[in-house]
Amino acid sequence: MLIDVDGAVQLLMDGEFVAVPTETVYGLAAIATNPAAIAKIFEIKNRPADNPLICHFHSIEQIQQYVTSIPPNTLKLLHHFSPGPVSFMLDIPQDSPLKFATCGSSQVIARIPGHPLFLSIIKKTMQPVAAPSANTSGKVSPTTAEMVRNDLGEKINGIVDGGASSVGLESSILDARSSNEIFILRPGAIGEKEIESVLPGLKVILQQDGGDRHIPGTKYAHYAPNTPILSIENTSEIIEHPNAAVFLTLEAMQAIPRSTLHAYTLKGIHLVNIGSTTDLNTMAKNFYQIIASVDQLNVSRAFFLVPDFGISSLGKALQNRCHKIIAA
Ligand code: TXA
Ligand code: MG
């Protein structure tokens, strides 16, 4: 059921959860300090109990009320990029009211989201709001209200429709607590280049999944549609896979001769255009919607011709998400 901001605030204050739009992906929101509401989120998502939830705030001042301190580098980045598609690891005091959302961890991942509807919901509740992506654990993150409905449907009391998420990939997660190095725990739209523009000369380290400083979520398989997706290296392999879908860039698609395209059609091969590498913003925005759409094609398998996304922050984030949707 579609609800408005006030309807969402009411449900949240009653201890319920609602789906909300953010500029990254849609979130499944509950008041972060309410253990019963947090428990419902874990249940609905079928989320492993040791995988903590990002907490959303409306301002730096509100974050300050819940953390032991905001270290100088984090503060600079917060001032520069928030509200926006970036989250920060911060220390919380012992026995913090956020402990249910953080699964008992002594750190919280805090974010001030940029979407005006979600920001206004947080302001009106006057509480921190926990919100993981609004998908069943292991499924593709939703970037539209319709994707939320397709995945969680009946289980949801209310969805606030804020249009398609403008960024389309989950927030970058940064650990900027140290004064001499910054860790990117999850790559996103804000990466090395953007951090360096604010904190020049500082060491920025992109963590590999499963590395020393990984976040719990990276140990689980992520983002896969029901149709298994495998990787292919070259367009010449496409013809070997009848009755399958193949994800590829506009450039790769345009390079295929017309006669070959005809041969694909005869073999029931669906080419799925993920967009152009010359416009990564649009590619990221549409990415999850295109990936999820493969389940409607009636194919048993799909293949991904992974392009070189380049070295921009968004390129690296897309590369990272590709690896997460491709079956091992
Ligand atoms: O863009 C986003 O960040 C979206 C929107 C809704 O804000 N949220 C999102 O949440 O992507 P989720 O739960 O799908 O991913 C959060 C990641 C998980 O990998 C989780 O393990 C990690 O952040 N995480 C959350 N809280 C943590 C904590 N206290 N310590 C370490 N990792 C944490
Ligand atoms: Mg998620």
Short mmCIF file of C-alpha atoms and ligand atoms in Angstrom, two decimals:
data_model
loop_
_atom_site.label_atom_id
_atom_site.label_comp_id
_atom_site.label_asym_id
_atom_site.label_seq_id
_atom_site.Cartn_x
_atom_site.Cartn_y
_atom_site.Cartn_z
CA MET A 1 0.00 0.00 0.00
CA LEU A 2 1.31 3.44 -0.91
CA ILE A 3 1.50 5.88 1.99
CA ASP A 4 2.67 9.48 2.41
CA VAL A 5 5.29 10.94 4.75
CA ASP A 6 2.84 11.43 7.65
CA GLY A 7 1.46 7.92 7.22
CA ALA A 8 5.01 6.56 7.37
CA VAL A 9 5.83 8.59 10.49
CA GLN A 10 2.68 7.27 12.17
CA LEU A 11 3.52 3.64 11.39
CA LEU A 12 7.14 4.07 12.53
CA MET A 13 6.06 5.67 15.83
CA ASP A 14 3.66 2.72 16.31
CA GLY A 15 6.65 0.36 16.12
CA GLU A 16 6.01 -0.76 12.54
CA PHE A 17 8.34 -0.82 9.53
CA VAL A 18 7.81 0.90 6.19
CA ALA A 19 9.64 1.02 2.86
CA VAL A 20 11.15 4.41 2.09
CA PRO A 21 12.87 5.93 -0.92
CA THR A 22 16.51 6.98 -0.72
CA GLU A 23 18.76 8.32 -3.44
CA THR A 24 20.80 5.07 -3.33
CA VAL A 25 18.25 2.24 -3.00
CA TYR A 26 14.90 1.86 -1.22
CA GLY A 27 15.20 1.08 2.50
CA LEU A 28 13.11 -0.94 4.92
CA ALA A 29 12.82 1.49 7.82
CA ALA A 30 12.11 1.12 11.54
CA ILE A 31 12.90 3.26 14.58
CA ALA A 32 16.48 2.27 15.39
CA THR A 33 16.03 2.30 19.17
CA ASN A 34 12.93 0.04 19.16
CA PRO A 35 14.05 -3.60 19.59
CA ALA A 36 10.69 -5.09 18.55
CA ALA A 37 10.61 -3.03 15.34
CA ILE A 38 14.22 -3.96 14.56
CA ALA A 39 13.39 -7.65 15.09
CA LYS A 40 10.60 -7.34 12.50
CA ILE A 41 13.07 -6.02 9.90
CA PHE A 42 15.35 -9.03 10.40
CA GLU A 43 12.36 -11.35 10.08
CA ILE A 44 10.83 -9.76 6.97
CA LYS A 45 14.17 -9.65 5.16
CA ASN A 46 15.19 -13.09 6.42
CA ARG A 47 18.40 -11.33 7.38
CA PRO A 48 21.14 -13.18 9.30
CA ALA A 49 21.03 -12.05 12.95
CA ASP A 50 24.68 -10.97 12.95
CA ASN A 51 24.33 -8.51 10.08
CA PRO A 52 23.79 -5.02 11.57
CA LEU A 53 21.62 -2.26 10.08
CA ILE A 54 22.71 1.17 8.87
CA CYS A 55 21.19 3.95 11.00
CA HIS A 56 19.89 7.10 9.30
CA PHE A 57 19.92 10.57 10.84
CA HIS A 58 18.65 13.98 9.67
CA SER A 59 21.67 16.03 10.73
CA ILE A 60 25.22 15.95 12.04
CA GLU A 61 23.90 17.25 15.37
CA GLN A 62 21.56 14.27 15.65
CA ILE A 63 24.43 11.84 14.94
CA GLN A 64 26.47 13.57 17.65
CA GLN A 65 23.85 12.64 20.24
CA TYR A 66 24.40 8.92 19.62
CA VAL A 67 28.15 8.49 19.07
CA THR A 68 31.12 8.88 21.40
CA SER A 69 32.60 11.50 19.08
CA ILE A 70 32.82 12.43 15.41
CA PRO A 71 36.55 12.35 14.55
CA PRO A 72 37.87 15.33 12.51
CA ASN A 73 38.18 13.58 9.11
CA THR A 74 34.71 12.07 9.41
CA LEU A 75 33.33 15.49 10.30
CA LYS A 76 34.91 17.11 7.25
CA LEU A 77 33.54 14.41 4.95
CA LEU A 78 30.11 14.61 6.58
CA HIS A 79 30.02 18.37 6.04
CA HIS A 80 31.02 17.93 2.44
CA PHE A 81 29.00 14.94 1.25
CA SER A 82 25.97 14.67 3.54
CA PRO A 83 23.09 14.51 3.01
CA GLY A 84 24.20 12.11 0.30
CA PRO A 85 25.10 8.57 -0.79
CA VAL A 86 27.74 7.93 1.86
CA SER A 87 27.78 6.27 5.32
CA PHE A 88 30.35 6.46 8.12
CA MET A 89 31.55 4.00 10.74
CA LEU A 90 31.52 5.63 14.17
CA ASP A 91 32.00 4.46 17.77
CA ILE A 92 29.00 4.30 20.07
CA PRO A 93 29.01 4.19 23.87
CA GLN A 94 28.45 0.96 25.78
CA ASP A 95 24.78 0.19 26.24
CA SER A 96 23.83 2.55 23.40
CA PRO A 97 20.12 2.60 22.46
CA LEU A 98 21.32 1.68 18.96
CA LYS A 99 22.64 -1.70 20.14
CA PHE A 100 19.73 -3.66 18.63
CA ALA A 101 20.28 -2.14 15.20
CA THR A 102 24.05 -2.68 15.44
CA CYS A 103 23.67 -6.29 16.68
CA GLY A 104 25.64 -5.41 19.79
CA SER A 105 28.60 -3.99 17.90
CA SER A 106 30.38 -1.00 19.44
CA GLN A 107 30.25 0.80 16.08
CA VAL A 108 27.33 2.17 14.11
CA ILE A 109 27.24 2.89 10.40
CA ALA A 110 25.57 6.33 10.19
CA ARG A 111 24.12 8.01 7.13
CA ILE A 112 22.24 11.23 6.38
CA PRO A 113 20.22 10.33 3.28
CA GLY A 114 19.68 12.86 0.51
CA HIS A 115 16.13 11.95 -0.49
CA PRO A 116 13.83 14.75 0.76
CA LEU A 117 10.95 12.41 1.67
CA PHE A 118 13.10 10.15 3.83
CA LEU A 119 14.86 13.14 5.42
CA SER A 120 11.52 14.63 6.34
CA ILE A 121 10.36 11.29 7.82
CA ILE A 122 13.47 11.14 10.05
CA LYS A 123 12.97 14.77 11.13
CA LYS A 124 9.35 14.15 12.02
CA THR A 125 10.03 11.01 14.08
CA MET A 126 12.92 12.81 15.82
CA GLN A 127 14.56 9.37 16.13
CA PRO A 128 17.38 7.58 14.32
CA VAL A 129 15.91 5.30 11.67
CA ALA A 130 17.48 1.93 10.85
CA ALA A 131 17.05 0.93 7.21
CA PRO A 132 18.71 -1.88 5.32
CA SER A 133 17.93 -2.17 1.62
CA ALA A 134 14.25 -3.15 1.15
CA ASN A 135 14.89 -6.58 -0.36
CA THR A 136 14.79 -10.16 0.88
CA SER A 137 18.36 -11.01 1.95
CA GLY A 138 20.30 -12.20 -1.07
CA LYS A 139 17.96 -10.60 -3.64
CA VAL A 140 18.59 -7.51 -5.75
CA SER A 141 18.33 -4.14 -3.96
CA PRO A 142 15.22 -2.23 -5.07
CA THR A 143 15.49 1.19 -6.71
CA THR A 144 11.76 1.74 -7.30
CA ALA A 145 8.60 1.26 -5.22
CA GLU A 146 7.48 -1.38 -7.72
CA MET A 147 10.64 -3.44 -7.15
CA VAL A 148 9.93 -3.35 -3.40
CA ARG A 149 6.39 -4.55 -4.07
CA ASN A 150 7.59 -7.34 -6.37
CA ASP A 151 9.95 -8.67 -3.72
CA LEU A 152 8.26 -8.04 -0.35
CA GLY A 153 4.65 -7.37 -1.48
CA GLU A 154 2.17 -8.54 1.13
CA LYS A 155 4.69 -8.43 3.95
CA ILE A 156 4.85 -4.63 3.85
CA ASN A 157 2.39 -2.31 5.60
CA GLY A 158 3.34 0.73 3.62
CA ILE A 159 5.61 2.00 0.87
CA VAL A 160 6.47 5.66 0.34
CA ASP A 161 6.92 6.10 -3.42
CA GLY A 162 9.63 8.67 -4.03
CA GLY A 163 10.34 7.80 -7.66
CA ALA A 164 13.36 5.92 -8.97
CA SER A 165 16.49 6.24 -6.80
CA SER A 166 18.76 8.77 -8.48
CA VAL A 167 22.11 7.10 -7.68
CA GLY A 168 20.95 3.49 -7.89
CA LEU A 169 23.75 1.74 -5.93
CA GLU A 170 24.04 1.44 -2.13
CA SER A 171 25.94 4.16 -0.25
CA SER A 172 29.72 4.08 0.07
CA ILE A 173 30.66 2.96 3.58
CA LEU A 174 33.72 4.77 4.93
CA ASP A 175 35.76 4.32 8.07
CA ALA A 176 37.34 7.75 8.49
CA ARG A 177 37.97 7.52 12.23
CA SER A 178 41.76 7.53 11.91
CA SER A 179 43.66 10.76 11.31
CA ASN A 180 46.00 9.30 8.67
CA GLU A 181 44.07 6.77 6.60
CA ILE A 182 40.55 6.19 5.35
CA PHE A 183 39.06 2.81 4.56
CA ILE A 184 36.38 2.33 1.93
CA LEU A 185 34.46 -0.62 3.40
CA ARG A 186 31.92 -0.67 0.57
CA PRO A 187 32.55 1.19 -2.70
CA GLY A 188 29.87 3.59 -3.93
CA ALA A 189 29.43 6.95 -5.64
CA ILE A 190 31.72 8.69 -3.13
CA GLY A 191 35.18 7.14 -3.48
CA GLU A 192 38.88 7.85 -3.59
CA LYS A 193 38.71 10.86 -5.90
CA GLU A 194 35.89 12.58 -4.00
CA ILE A 195 37.57 11.91 -0.61
CA GLU A 196 40.87 13.29 -1.90
CA SER A 197 39.17 16.47 -3.05
CA VAL A 198 38.26 17.17 0.60
CA LEU A 199 41.25 15.58 2.37
CA PRO A 200 44.17 15.85 -0.06
CA GLY A 201 47.20 13.66 0.61
CA LEU A 202 45.40 11.25 2.93
CA LYS A 203 45.82 7.51 2.33
CA VAL A 204 42.57 5.99 1.02
CA ILE A 205 42.37 2.20 1.15
CA LEU A 206 39.70 0.22 -0.71
CA GLN A 207 38.97 -2.90 1.35
CA GLN A 208 38.52 -6.17 -0.47
CA ASP A 209 35.54 -8.31 0.56
CA GLY A 210 36.60 -10.64 3.33
CA GLY A 211 39.67 -8.47 4.07
CA ASP A 212 40.77 -7.45 7.57
CA ARG A 213 38.27 -4.65 7.88
CA HIS A 214 35.30 -6.05 6.04
CA ILE A 215 31.73 -5.31 7.04
CA PRO A 216 29.56 -8.31 8.02
CA GLY A 217 27.31 -8.03 4.94
CA THR A 218 30.15 -8.85 2.57
CA LYS A 219 30.39 -12.42 3.78
CA TYR A 220 26.93 -13.19 2.41
CA ALA A 221 26.06 -13.70 -1.25
CA HIS A 222 24.29 -10.56 -2.42
CA TYR A 223 22.10 -8.97 -5.04
CA ALA A 224 21.30 -12.03 -7.14
CA PRO A 225 18.03 -12.34 -9.09
CA ASN A 226 16.35 -15.77 -9.15
CA THR A 227 17.93 -16.51 -12.55
CA PRO A 228 21.58 -17.49 -12.01
CA ILE A 229 24.04 -15.13 -13.69
CA LEU A 230 27.39 -16.39 -14.93
CA SER A 231 30.25 -14.44 -16.39
CA ILE A 232 31.50 -14.58 -19.98
CA GLU A 233 34.66 -12.97 -21.30
CA ASN A 234 33.92 -12.43 -24.96
CA THR A 235 31.02 -11.83 -27.37
CA SER A 236 32.11 -14.93 -29.30
CA GLU A 237 30.83 -17.06 -26.37
CA ILE A 238 27.27 -15.74 -26.64
CA ILE A 239 26.20 -18.11 -29.41
CA GLU A 240 27.08 -21.11 -27.20
CA HIS A 241 24.22 -20.29 -24.82
CA PRO A 242 20.79 -20.81 -26.45
CA ASN A 243 17.68 -19.74 -24.52
CA ALA A 244 19.65 -17.51 -22.19
CA ALA A 245 19.86 -13.79 -21.47
CA VAL A 246 23.12 -11.90 -21.92
CA PHE A 247 23.86 -8.59 -20.16
CA LEU A 248 26.20 -6.36 -22.09
CA THR A 249 26.98 -2.69 -22.65
CA LEU A 250 25.57 -0.63 -25.47
CA GLU A 251 29.07 -0.47 -26.99
CA ALA A 252 29.46 -4.27 -26.95
CA MET A 253 25.99 -4.63 -28.44
CA GLN A 254 26.67 -2.16 -31.25
CA ALA A 255 29.81 -4.07 -32.21
CA ILE A 256 27.82 -7.23 -33.03
CA PRO A 257 27.07 -7.66 -36.77
CA ARG A 258 23.42 -7.67 -37.84
CA SER A 259 23.61 -11.25 -39.14
CA THR A 260 24.90 -12.46 -35.80
CA LEU A 261 22.05 -10.69 -34.01
CA HIS A 262 19.66 -12.63 -36.25
CA ALA A 263 21.37 -15.91 -35.31
CA TYR A 264 20.92 -15.04 -31.62
CA THR A 265 17.20 -14.46 -32.11
CA LEU A 266 16.84 -17.86 -33.77
CA LYS A 267 18.54 -19.48 -30.78
CA GLY A 268 16.34 -17.68 -28.25
CA ILE A 269 19.17 -15.54 -26.93
CA HIS A 270 18.03 -12.26 -25.32
CA LEU A 271 20.55 -9.43 -25.32
CA VAL A 272 20.00 -7.08 -22.38
CA ASN A 273 21.55 -3.62 -22.78
CA ILE A 274 22.93 -2.30 -19.46
CA GLY A 275 23.74 1.12 -20.98
CA SER A 276 26.84 2.94 -22.10
CA THR A 277 30.18 3.06 -20.25
CA THR A 278 30.33 6.73 -21.34
CA ASP A 279 27.45 7.49 -18.93
CA LEU A 280 28.03 5.57 -15.69
CA ASN A 281 25.52 7.72 -13.77
CA THR A 282 22.67 6.43 -15.92
CA MET A 283 24.09 2.92 -15.89
CA ALA A 284 24.22 2.87 -12.06
CA LYS A 285 20.74 4.39 -11.79
CA ASN A 286 19.18 1.65 -13.93
CA PHE A 287 21.49 -1.20 -12.91
CA TYR A 288 19.44 -3.15 -10.34
CA GLN A 289 16.20 -2.67 -12.25
CA ILE A 290 17.78 -4.14 -15.39
CA ILE A 291 19.36 -7.01 -13.43
CA ALA A 292 16.06 -7.86 -11.68
CA SER A 293 14.15 -7.77 -15.00
CA VAL A 294 15.91 -10.96 -16.13
CA ASP A 295 13.47 -12.99 -14.02
CA GLN A 296 10.67 -11.90 -16.36
CA LEU A 297 12.42 -13.20 -19.50
CA ASN A 298 11.67 -16.87 -18.91
CA VAL A 299 15.26 -18.00 -19.32
CA SER A 300 16.95 -20.51 -17.06
CA ARG A 301 20.35 -18.83 -17.10
CA ALA A 302 21.90 -15.47 -17.82
CA PHE A 303 25.40 -14.37 -18.71
CA PHE A 304 27.22 -11.13 -18.01
CA LEU A 305 29.82 -9.77 -20.37
CA VAL A 306 31.51 -7.61 -17.73
CA PRO A 307 32.99 -4.48 -19.32
CA ASP A 308 35.89 -2.36 -18.11
CA PHE A 309 34.03 0.19 -15.99
CA GLY A 310 37.13 2.36 -15.60
CA ILE A 311 38.64 3.80 -12.43
CA SER A 312 36.05 6.38 -11.37
CA SER A 313 34.37 5.77 -7.99
CA LEU A 314 31.11 4.82 -9.66
CA GLY A 315 33.01 2.55 -12.10
CA LYS A 316 34.63 0.72 -9.19
CA ALA A 317 31.26 0.45 -7.41
CA LEU A 318 29.65 -1.04 -10.54
CA GLN A 319 32.54 -3.49 -10.87
CA ASN A 320 32.03 -4.53 -7.23
CA ARG A 321 28.25 -5.05 -7.68
CA CYS A 322 28.83 -7.09 -10.87
CA HIS A 323 30.99 -9.49 -8.89
CA LYS A 324 28.24 -9.80 -6.32
CA ILE A 325 25.51 -10.72 -8.79
CA ILE A 326 27.60 -13.27 -10.68
CA ALA A 327 27.21 -16.79 -9.30
CA ALA A 328 30.47 -18.33 -8.09
O1 TXA B 1 22.55 3.07 0.56
C1 TXA B 1 22.45 2.41 1.60
O2 TXA B 1 23.35 2.35 2.43
C2 TXA B 1 21.13 1.67 1.83
C3 TXA B 1 20.02 2.71 2.06
C4 TXA B 1 18.70 2.09 2.40
O3 TXA B 1 20.43 3.63 3.03
N1 TXA B 1 21.23 0.74 2.91
C5 TXA B 1 21.94 -0.41 2.81
O4 TXA B 1 21.85 -1.23 3.92
O5 TXA B 1 22.60 -0.71 1.83
P1 TXA B 1 22.24 -2.78 3.89
O6 TXA B 1 21.80 -3.29 5.19
O7 TXA B 1 21.67 -3.44 2.71
O8 TXA B 1 23.81 -2.78 3.87
C6 TXA B 1 24.49 -2.32 5.00
C7 TXA B 1 25.85 -2.90 5.09
C8 TXA B 1 25.83 -4.39 5.41
O9 TXA B 1 26.84 -5.02 4.65
C9 TXA B 1 26.14 -4.45 6.90
O10 TXA B 1 26.87 -5.62 7.23
C10 TXA B 1 26.97 -3.21 7.12
O11 TXA B 1 26.49 -2.26 6.21
N2 TXA B 1 26.80 -2.65 8.47
C11 TXA B 1 25.72 -2.02 8.98
N3 TXA B 1 25.93 -1.67 10.25
C12 TXA B 1 27.19 -2.05 10.57
C13 TXA B 1 28.00 -1.96 11.75
N4 TXA B 1 27.54 -1.41 12.87
N5 TXA B 1 29.26 -2.47 11.68
C14 TXA B 1 29.72 -3.03 10.54
N6 TXA B 1 29.01 -3.14 9.41
C15 TXA B 1 27.75 -2.68 9.42
MG MG B 2 21.47 -4.71 1.18
#
